[in-house]
Coordinates of C-alpha atoms in Angstrom, one line a residue:
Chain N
X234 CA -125.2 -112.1 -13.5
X235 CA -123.7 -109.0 -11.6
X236 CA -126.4 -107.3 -13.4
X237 CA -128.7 -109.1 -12.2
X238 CA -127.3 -108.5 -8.2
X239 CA -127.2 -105.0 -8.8
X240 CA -130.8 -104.6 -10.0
X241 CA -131.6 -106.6 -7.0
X242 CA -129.7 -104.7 -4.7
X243 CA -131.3 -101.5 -5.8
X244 CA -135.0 -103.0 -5.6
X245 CA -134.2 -104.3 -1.7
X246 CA -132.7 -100.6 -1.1
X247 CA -135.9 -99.4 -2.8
X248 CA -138.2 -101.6 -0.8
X249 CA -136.5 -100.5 2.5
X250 CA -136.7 -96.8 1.8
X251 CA -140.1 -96.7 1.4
X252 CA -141.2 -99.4 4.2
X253 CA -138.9 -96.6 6.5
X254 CA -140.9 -93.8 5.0
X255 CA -144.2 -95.3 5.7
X256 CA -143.8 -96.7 9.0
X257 CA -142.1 -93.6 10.2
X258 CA -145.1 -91.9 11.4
X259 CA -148.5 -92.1 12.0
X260 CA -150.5 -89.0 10.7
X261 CA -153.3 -88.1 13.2
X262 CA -153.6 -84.4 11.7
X263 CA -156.3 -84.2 9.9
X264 CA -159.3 -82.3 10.5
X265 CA -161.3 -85.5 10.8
X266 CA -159.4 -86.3 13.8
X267 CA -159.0 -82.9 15.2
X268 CA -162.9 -82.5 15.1
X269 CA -163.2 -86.1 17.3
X270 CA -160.6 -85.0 19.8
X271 CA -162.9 -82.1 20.7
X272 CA -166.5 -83.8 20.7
X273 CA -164.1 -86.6 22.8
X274 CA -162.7 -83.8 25.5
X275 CA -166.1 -81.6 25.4
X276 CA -168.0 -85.1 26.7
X277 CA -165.4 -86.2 29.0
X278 CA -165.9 -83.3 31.3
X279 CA -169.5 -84.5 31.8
X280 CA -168.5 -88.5 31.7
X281 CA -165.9 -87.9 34.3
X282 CA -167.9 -87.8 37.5
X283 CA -169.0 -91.3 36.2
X284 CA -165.5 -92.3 35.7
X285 CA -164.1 -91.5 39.3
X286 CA -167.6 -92.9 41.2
X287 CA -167.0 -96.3 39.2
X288 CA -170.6 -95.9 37.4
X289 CA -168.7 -96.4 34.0
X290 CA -165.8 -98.2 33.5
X291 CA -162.9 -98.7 30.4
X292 CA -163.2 -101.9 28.0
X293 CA -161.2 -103.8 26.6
X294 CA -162.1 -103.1 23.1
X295 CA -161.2 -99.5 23.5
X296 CA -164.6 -98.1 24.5
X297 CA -166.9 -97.2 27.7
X298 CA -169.8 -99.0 29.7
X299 CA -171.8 -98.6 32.2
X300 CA -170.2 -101.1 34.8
X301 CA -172.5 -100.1 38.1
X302 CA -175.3 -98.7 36.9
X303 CA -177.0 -98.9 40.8
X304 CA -174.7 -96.1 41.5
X305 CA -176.2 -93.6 39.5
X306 CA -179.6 -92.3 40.4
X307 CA -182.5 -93.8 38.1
X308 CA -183.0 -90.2 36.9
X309 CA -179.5 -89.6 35.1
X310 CA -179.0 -92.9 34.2
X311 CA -180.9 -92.5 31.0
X312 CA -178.4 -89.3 30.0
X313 CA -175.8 -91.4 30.9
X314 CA -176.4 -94.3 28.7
X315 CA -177.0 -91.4 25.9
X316 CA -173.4 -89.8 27.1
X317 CA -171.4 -93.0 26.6
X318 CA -173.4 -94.4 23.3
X319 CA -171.7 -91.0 21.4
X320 CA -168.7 -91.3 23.7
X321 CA -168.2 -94.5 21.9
X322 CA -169.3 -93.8 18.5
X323 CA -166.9 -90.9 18.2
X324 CA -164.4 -93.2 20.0
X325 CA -165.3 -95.8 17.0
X326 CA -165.2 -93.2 14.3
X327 CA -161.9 -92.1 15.6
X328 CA -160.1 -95.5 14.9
X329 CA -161.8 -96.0 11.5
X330 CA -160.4 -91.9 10.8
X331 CA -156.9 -93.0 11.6
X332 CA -156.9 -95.9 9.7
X333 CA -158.2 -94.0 6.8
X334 CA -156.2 -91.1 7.2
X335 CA -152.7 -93.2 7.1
X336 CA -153.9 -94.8 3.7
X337 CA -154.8 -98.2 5.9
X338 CA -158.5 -98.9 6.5
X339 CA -157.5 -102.2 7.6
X340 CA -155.8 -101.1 10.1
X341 CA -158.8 -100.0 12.0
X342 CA -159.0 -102.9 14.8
X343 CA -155.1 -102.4 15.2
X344 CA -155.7 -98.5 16.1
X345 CA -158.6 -99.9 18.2
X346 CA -156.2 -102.7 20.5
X347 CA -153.6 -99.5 20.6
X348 CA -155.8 -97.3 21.7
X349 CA -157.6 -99.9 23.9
X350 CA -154.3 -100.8 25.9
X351 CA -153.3 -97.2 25.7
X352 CA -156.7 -96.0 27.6
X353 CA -156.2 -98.6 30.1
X354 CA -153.1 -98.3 31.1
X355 CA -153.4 -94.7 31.2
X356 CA -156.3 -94.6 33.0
X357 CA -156.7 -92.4 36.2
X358 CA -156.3 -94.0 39.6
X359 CA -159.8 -94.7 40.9
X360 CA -161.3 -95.5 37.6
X361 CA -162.2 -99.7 36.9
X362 CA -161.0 -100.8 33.5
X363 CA -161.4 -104.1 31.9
X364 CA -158.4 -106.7 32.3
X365 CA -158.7 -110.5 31.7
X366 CA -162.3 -110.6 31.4
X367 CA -162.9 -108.7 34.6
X368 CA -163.0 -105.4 36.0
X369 CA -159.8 -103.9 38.0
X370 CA -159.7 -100.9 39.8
X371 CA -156.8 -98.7 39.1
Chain E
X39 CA -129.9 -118.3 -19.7
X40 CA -130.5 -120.4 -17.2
X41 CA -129.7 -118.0 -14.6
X42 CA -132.0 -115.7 -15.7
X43 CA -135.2 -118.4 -15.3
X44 CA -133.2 -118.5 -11.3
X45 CA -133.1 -115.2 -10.9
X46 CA -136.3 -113.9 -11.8
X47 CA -138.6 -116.1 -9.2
X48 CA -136.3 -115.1 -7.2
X49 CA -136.7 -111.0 -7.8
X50 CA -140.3 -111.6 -7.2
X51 CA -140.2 -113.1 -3.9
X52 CA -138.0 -110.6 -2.6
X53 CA -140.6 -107.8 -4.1
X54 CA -143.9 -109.2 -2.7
X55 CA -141.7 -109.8 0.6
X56 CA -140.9 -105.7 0.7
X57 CA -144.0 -105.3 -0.5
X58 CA -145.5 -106.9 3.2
X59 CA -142.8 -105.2 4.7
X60 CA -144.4 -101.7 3.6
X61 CA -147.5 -102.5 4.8
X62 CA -146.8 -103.9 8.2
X63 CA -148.5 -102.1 11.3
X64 CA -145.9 -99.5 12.6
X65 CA -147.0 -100.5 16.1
X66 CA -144.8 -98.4 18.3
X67 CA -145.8 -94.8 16.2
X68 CA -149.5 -96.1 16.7
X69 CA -148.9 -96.0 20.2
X70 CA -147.1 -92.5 20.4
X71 CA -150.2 -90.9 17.9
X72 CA -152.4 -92.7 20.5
X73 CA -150.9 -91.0 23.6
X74 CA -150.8 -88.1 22.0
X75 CA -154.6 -88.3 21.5
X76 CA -155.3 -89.4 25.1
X77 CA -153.6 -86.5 26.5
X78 CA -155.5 -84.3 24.6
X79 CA -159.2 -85.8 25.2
X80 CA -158.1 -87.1 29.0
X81 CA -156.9 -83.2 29.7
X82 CA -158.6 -81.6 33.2
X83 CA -160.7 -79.2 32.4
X84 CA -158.5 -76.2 34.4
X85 CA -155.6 -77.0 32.0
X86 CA -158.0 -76.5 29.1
X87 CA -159.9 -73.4 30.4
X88 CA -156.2 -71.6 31.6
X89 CA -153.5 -72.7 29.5
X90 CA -151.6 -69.9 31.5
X91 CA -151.5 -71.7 34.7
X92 CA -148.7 -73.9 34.7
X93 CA -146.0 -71.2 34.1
X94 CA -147.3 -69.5 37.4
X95 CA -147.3 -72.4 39.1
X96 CA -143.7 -72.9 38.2
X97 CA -142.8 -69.1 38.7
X98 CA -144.6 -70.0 42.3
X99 CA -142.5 -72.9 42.8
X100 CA -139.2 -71.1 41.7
X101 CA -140.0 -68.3 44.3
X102 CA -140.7 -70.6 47.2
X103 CA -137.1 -72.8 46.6

């Protein structure tokens, strides 16, 4: 029986080890990542004006949309749309690389709800985000 | 030999319940690697383009105290 307590014992301490080791950190160097980061910043410089008039606007899910498209002449607003559609697919492709990269594909729509709250809340004062089904300035 | 049909179910509840333990969401690093990220992609563009300003702003500020 004590045998039996210790090999127990030692599989628990085992167990707790490694679930320390592997929440410890989550590993966002990879090249993968460092690659989104800078297509992310590069377009941001040009999304921004967007972002402070109100044009586009944070959601909820962790992504960008056009929330007033009347502000934006008729003429930019096709660039726009294009802006935001890679915005969001790098945006998209940075979650799934995080996931991946930490051994965890499944952990992709976590990343996304992180990020997601992480964008809002961090969000610029000016810029409209996406709270409780509607739009809040911050 | 009884204790032995006890103790073994018993060893392999407490495995698989390790097991979920390893692979439970570590939430609050997500959040930091996210941040991180943010800062990064959310930088202005001057801090980007001149990495060297903020020291001469602080050497500014130091002079003017």
């Amino acid at each position: 029986m004590k045998r039996w307590i210790g090999m127990l014992l030692g599989v628990l301490a085992l167990s707790f080890s490694a679930a320390t080791f592997a929440a410890a950190d989550i590993e966002i160097n990879t090249p993968g990542v460092t690659a989104l980061k800078q297509s992310l910043r590069a377009r941001f410089q040009d999304l921004r004006p967007y972002m402070d008039s109100g044009a586009v606007g944070l959601t909820a899910d962790g992504l960008l949309t056009v929330r007033d498209a009347s502000s934006v002449p008729l003429a930019a607003r096709q660039a726009l749309n294009g802006l935001i559609a890679a915005q969001n697919g790098d945006r998209n492709a940075l979650y799934k690389e995080i996931a991946r990269a930490n051994g965890h594909p499944e952990w992709e729509g976590e990343i996304r709800s992180i990020f997601a709250q992480r964008w809002i809340q961090r969000a610029r004062p000016g810029w409209w985000v996406q709270s409780g089904g509607g739009w809040v300035q911050k | 030999m009884n204790k032995t049909w006890l103790v073994l179910p018993l060893a392999g509840a407490l495995l698989s319940a390790c097991v979920t333990i390893n692979i439970y969401f570590p939430a609050a690093a997500a959040e930091k690697a996210a941040d991180k990220i943010i800062d990064e992609v959310w930088q202005s563009q001057q801090g980007a383009a001149k990495p060297g300003d903020k020291p001469a702003a602080d050497a500014q500020k130091e002079e003017t105290k």
